[in-house]
Coordinates of C-alpha atoms and ligand atoms in Angstrom, one line a residue:
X1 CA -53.5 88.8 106.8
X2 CA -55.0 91.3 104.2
X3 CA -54.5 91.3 100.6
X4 CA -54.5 94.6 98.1
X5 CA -55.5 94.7 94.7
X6 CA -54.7 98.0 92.9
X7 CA -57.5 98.4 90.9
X8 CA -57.2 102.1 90.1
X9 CA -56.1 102.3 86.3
X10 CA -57.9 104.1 83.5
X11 CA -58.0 100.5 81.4
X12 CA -56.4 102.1 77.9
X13 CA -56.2 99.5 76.0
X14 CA -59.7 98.0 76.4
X15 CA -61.3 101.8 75.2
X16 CA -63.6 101.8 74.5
X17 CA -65.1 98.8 76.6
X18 CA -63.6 100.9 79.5
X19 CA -64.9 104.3 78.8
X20 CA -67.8 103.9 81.4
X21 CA -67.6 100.2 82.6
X22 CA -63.7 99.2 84.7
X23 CA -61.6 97.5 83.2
X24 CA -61.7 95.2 86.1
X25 CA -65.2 94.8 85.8
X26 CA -65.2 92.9 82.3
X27 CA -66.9 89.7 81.9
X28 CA -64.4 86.3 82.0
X29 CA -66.9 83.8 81.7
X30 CA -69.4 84.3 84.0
X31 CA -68.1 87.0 86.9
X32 CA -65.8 90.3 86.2
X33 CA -62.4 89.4 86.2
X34 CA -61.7 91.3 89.7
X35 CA -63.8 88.6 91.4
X36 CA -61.4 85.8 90.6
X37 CA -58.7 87.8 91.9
X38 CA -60.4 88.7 95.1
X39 CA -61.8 85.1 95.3
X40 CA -58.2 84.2 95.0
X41 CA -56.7 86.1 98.0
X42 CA -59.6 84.6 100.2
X43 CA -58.6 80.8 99.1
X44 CA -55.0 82.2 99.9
X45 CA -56.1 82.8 103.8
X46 CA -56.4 86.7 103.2
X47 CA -59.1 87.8 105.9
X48 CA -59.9 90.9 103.9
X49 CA -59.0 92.2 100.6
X50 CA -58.2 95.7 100.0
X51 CA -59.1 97.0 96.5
X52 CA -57.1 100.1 95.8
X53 CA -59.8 102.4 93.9
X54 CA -60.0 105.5 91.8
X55 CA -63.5 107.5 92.8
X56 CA -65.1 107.2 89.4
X57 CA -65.1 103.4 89.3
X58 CA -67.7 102.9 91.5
X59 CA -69.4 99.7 89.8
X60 CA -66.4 97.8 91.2
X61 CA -68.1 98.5 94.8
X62 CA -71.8 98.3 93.6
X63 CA -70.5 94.6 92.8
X64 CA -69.3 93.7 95.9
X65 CA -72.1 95.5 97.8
X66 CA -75.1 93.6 99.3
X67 CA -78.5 93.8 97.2
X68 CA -81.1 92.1 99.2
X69 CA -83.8 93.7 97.3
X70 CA -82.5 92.0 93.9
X71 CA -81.6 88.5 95.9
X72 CA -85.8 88.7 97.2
X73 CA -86.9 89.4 93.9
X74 CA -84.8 86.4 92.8
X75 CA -85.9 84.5 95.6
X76 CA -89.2 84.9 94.5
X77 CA -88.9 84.4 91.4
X78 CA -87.3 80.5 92.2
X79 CA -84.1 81.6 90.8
X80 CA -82.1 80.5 94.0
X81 CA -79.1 80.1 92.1
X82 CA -78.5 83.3 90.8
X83 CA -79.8 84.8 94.2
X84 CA -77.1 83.1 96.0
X85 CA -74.6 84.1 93.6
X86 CA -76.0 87.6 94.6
X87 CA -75.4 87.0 98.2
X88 CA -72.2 85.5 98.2
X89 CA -70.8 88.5 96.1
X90 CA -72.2 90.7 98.2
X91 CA -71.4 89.0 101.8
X92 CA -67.1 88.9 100.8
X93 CA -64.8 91.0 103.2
X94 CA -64.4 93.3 100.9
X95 CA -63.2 97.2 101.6
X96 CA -61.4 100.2 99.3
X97 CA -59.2 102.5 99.8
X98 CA -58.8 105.2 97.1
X99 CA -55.6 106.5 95.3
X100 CA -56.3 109.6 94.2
X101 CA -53.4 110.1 91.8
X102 CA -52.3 107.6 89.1
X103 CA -48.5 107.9 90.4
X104 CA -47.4 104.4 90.5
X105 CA -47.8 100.9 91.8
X106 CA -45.3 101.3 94.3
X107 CA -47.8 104.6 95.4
X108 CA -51.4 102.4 94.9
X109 CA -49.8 99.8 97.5
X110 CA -48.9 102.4 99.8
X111 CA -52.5 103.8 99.7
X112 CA -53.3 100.9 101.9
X113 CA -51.3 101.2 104.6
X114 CA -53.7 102.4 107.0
X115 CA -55.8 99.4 106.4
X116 CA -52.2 96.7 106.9
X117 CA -51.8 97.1 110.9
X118 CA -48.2 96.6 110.4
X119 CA -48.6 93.2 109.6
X120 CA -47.5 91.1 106.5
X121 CA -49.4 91.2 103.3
X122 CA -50.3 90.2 99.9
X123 CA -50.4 92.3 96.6
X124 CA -52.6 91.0 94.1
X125 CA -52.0 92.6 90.2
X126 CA -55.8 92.3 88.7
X127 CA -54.4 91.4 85.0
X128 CA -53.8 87.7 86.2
X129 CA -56.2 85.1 87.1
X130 CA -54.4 82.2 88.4
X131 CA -57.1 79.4 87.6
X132 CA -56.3 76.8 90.8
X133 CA -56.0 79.6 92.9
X134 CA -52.6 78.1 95.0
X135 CA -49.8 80.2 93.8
X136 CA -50.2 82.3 97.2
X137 CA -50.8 79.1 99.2
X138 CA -47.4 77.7 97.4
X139 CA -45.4 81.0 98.4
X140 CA -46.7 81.1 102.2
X141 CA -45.1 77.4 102.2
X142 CA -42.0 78.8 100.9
X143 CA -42.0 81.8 103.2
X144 CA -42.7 79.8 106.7
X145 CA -39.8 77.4 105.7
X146 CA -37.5 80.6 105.4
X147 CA -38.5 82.2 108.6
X148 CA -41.7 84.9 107.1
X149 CA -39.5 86.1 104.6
X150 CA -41.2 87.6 102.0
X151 CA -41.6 85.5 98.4
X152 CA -42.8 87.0 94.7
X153 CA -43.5 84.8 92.4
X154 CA -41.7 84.9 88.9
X155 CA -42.1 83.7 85.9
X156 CA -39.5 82.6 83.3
X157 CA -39.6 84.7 79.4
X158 CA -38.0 85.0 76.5
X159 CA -34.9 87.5 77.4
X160 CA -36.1 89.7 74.8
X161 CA -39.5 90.1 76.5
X162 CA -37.8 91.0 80.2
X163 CA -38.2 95.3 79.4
X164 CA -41.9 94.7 80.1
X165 CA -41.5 93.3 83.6
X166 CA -39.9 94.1 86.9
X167 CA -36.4 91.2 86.9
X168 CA -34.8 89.4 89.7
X169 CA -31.4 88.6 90.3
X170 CA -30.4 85.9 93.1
X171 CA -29.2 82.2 93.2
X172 CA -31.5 79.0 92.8
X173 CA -31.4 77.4 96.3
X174 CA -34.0 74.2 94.9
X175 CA -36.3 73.4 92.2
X176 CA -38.3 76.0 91.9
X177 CA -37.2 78.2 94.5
X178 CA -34.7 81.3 94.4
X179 CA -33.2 83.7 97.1
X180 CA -33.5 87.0 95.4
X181 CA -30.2 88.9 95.3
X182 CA -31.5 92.6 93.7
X183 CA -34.5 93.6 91.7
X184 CA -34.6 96.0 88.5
X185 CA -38.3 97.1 86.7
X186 CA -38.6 97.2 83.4
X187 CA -34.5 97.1 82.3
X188 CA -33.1 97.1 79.0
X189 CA -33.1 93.6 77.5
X190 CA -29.3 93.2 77.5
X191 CA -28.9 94.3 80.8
X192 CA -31.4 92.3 83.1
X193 CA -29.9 90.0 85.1
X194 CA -32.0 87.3 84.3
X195 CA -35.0 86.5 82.8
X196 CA -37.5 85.7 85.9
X197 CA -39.9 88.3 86.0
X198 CA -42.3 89.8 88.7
X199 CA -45.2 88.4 87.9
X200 CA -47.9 89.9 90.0
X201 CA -48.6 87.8 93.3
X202 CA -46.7 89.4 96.6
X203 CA -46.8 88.1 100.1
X204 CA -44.4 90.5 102.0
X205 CA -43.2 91.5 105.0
X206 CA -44.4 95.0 106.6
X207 CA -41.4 96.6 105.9
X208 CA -42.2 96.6 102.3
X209 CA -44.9 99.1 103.3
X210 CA -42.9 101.1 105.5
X211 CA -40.2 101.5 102.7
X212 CA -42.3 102.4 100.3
X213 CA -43.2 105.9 102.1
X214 CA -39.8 106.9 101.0
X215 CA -39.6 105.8 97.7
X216 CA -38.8 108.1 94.8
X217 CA -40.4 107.9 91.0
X218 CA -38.3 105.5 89.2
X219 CA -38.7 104.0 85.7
X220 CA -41.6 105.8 84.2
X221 CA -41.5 108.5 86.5
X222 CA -43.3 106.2 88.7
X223 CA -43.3 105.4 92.5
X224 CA -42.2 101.2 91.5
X225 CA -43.1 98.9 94.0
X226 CA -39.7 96.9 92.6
X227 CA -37.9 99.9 94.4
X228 CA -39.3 99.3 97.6
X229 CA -38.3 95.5 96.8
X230 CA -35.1 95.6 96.3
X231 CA -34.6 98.5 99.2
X232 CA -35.5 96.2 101.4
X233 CA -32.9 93.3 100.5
X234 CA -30.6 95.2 102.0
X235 CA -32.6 94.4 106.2
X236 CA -34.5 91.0 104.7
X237 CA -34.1 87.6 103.3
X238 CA -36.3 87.4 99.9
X239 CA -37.1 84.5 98.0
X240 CA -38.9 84.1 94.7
X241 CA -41.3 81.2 93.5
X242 CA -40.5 80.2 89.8
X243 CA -43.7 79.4 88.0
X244 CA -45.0 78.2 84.7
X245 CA -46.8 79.9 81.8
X246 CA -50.0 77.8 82.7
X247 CA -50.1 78.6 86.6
X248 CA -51.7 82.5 85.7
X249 CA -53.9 83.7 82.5
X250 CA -53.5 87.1 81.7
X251 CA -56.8 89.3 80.8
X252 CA -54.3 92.5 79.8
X253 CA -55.0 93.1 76.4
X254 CA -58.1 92.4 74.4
X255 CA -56.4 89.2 72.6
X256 CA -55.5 88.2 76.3
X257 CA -58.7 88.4 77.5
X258 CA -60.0 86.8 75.5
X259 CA -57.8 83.5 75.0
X260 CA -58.5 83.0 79.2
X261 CA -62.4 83.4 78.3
X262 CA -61.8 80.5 76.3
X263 CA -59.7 78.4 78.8
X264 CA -61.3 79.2 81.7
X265 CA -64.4 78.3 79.8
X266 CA -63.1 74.9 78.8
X267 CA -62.0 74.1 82.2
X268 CA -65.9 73.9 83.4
Ligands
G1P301 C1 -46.0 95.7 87.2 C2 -44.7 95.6 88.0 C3 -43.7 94.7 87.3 C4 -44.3 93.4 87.0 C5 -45.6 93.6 86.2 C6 -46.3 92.2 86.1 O1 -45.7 96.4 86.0 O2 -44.2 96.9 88.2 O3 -42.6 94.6 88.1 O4 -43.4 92.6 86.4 O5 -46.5 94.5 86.9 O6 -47.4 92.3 85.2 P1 -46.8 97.0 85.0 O7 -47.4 95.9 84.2 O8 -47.9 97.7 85.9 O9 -46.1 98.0 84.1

């Protein structure tokens, strides 16, 4: 299975940080915050990640390029640490895929199709870092006990935060475990039909992708990958995996960032 991480944003609200460096190459501790995430789909069984790229942010593949001439010098140097730390970066199966035009989530996660082979995948939002790295371990569980179904993972807010966030509707069918019904992004406060909200990990079934090829600019004027969703509740079973506000840090905003610098830090 393959995992995509759209990666292609211009990073506004970190300008300007992000003016020449990506957004998802800001420091969290001790690696850009795009490494956890694709160190995260590997633990999750992914045999490649996908990063869904704009042209000009080419550090992000400089990263997760080999260097042998900076691990020698390292090497040399009897820094072996750091010059592992250079070849593990550089050895992950790592590839991109470009999206040439910023129209959408739904349109970033259709860029890699042609990498997907028809076969089920995860989507990876780059914002979160989900320290234990088993939220995606925890979803496959709940999608092999409901036949491959796919399984988002959603996450519980205050009702008047919903607006922000792509919303489920469905029935709880055990703990922490809900057959999804209908999806809605972003809807008015008073009219979401709940308050679990799309919180950024995706496992899903192939015809997610397929769907999306048709999808038409929703909220925003964007291609939503919540469309495709809830399109394809109408052929497949989906379930959702309630989760808790400690299970994912966010790094989206500058004040966001920076609180998971300092939990991640104190977790060494
Ligand atoms: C995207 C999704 C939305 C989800 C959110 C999680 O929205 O479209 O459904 O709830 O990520 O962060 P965005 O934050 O890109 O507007």
């Amino acid at each position: 299975m393959k995992a995509l991480i759209p990666a292609a944003g211009m990073g506004t609200r970190f300008l300007p940080a992000t003016k020449a460096v990506p957004k998802e190459m800001l420091l969290v501790v001790d690696r850009p915050v795009i490494q956890y995430v694709v160190e995260e789909g590997l633990a999750s069984g992914a045999d490649e990640v996908v990063i869904i790229n704009s042209r000009d942010k080419k550090a992000i593949e400089d990263h997760f390029a080999p260097n042998p001439d900076l691990e020698a010098t390292l090497r040399e140097r009897g820094k072996d640490a750091y010059a592992d730390a250079v070849r593990d970066t550089g050895n992950m199966p790592v590839s991109f895929v470009y999206q040439d035009e910023p129209l959408g989530l739904g349109h970033a996660v259709r860029c890699g199709a042609p990498k997907m082979d028809g076969e089920p995948f995860m989507v990876l939002l780059g914002d979160v870092i989900v320290p234990d790295n088993q939220m995606l371990v925890r979803m496959k569980q709940v999608s092999d006990e409901h036949g491959g179904a796919s399984v988002i993972a959603v996450l519980p807010v205050p009702q008047e935060q919903v607006s922000r966030f792509g919303v489920i509707d469905g029935t709880q069918v055990s703990d922490d475990v809900w057959k999804v019904s209908g999806l809605v992004e972003k809807p008015p406060a008073d009219e979401a039909p709940s308050n679990l909200t799309v919180f950024g990990r995706y496992l899903l079934s192939p015809r997610v992708m397929e769907l999306l090829a048709d999808v038409q600019p929703g909220v925003g004027g964007e291609i939503q990958l919540t469309d495709a969703l809830e399109a394809v509740l109408a052929e497949e079973e989906m379930y959702a995996l309630v989760i808790g506000p400690d299970d994912g840090y966010d790094t989206g905003t500058v004040e966001s960032w920076l609180d998971t610098n300092n939990r991640l830090f104190a977790r060494k």
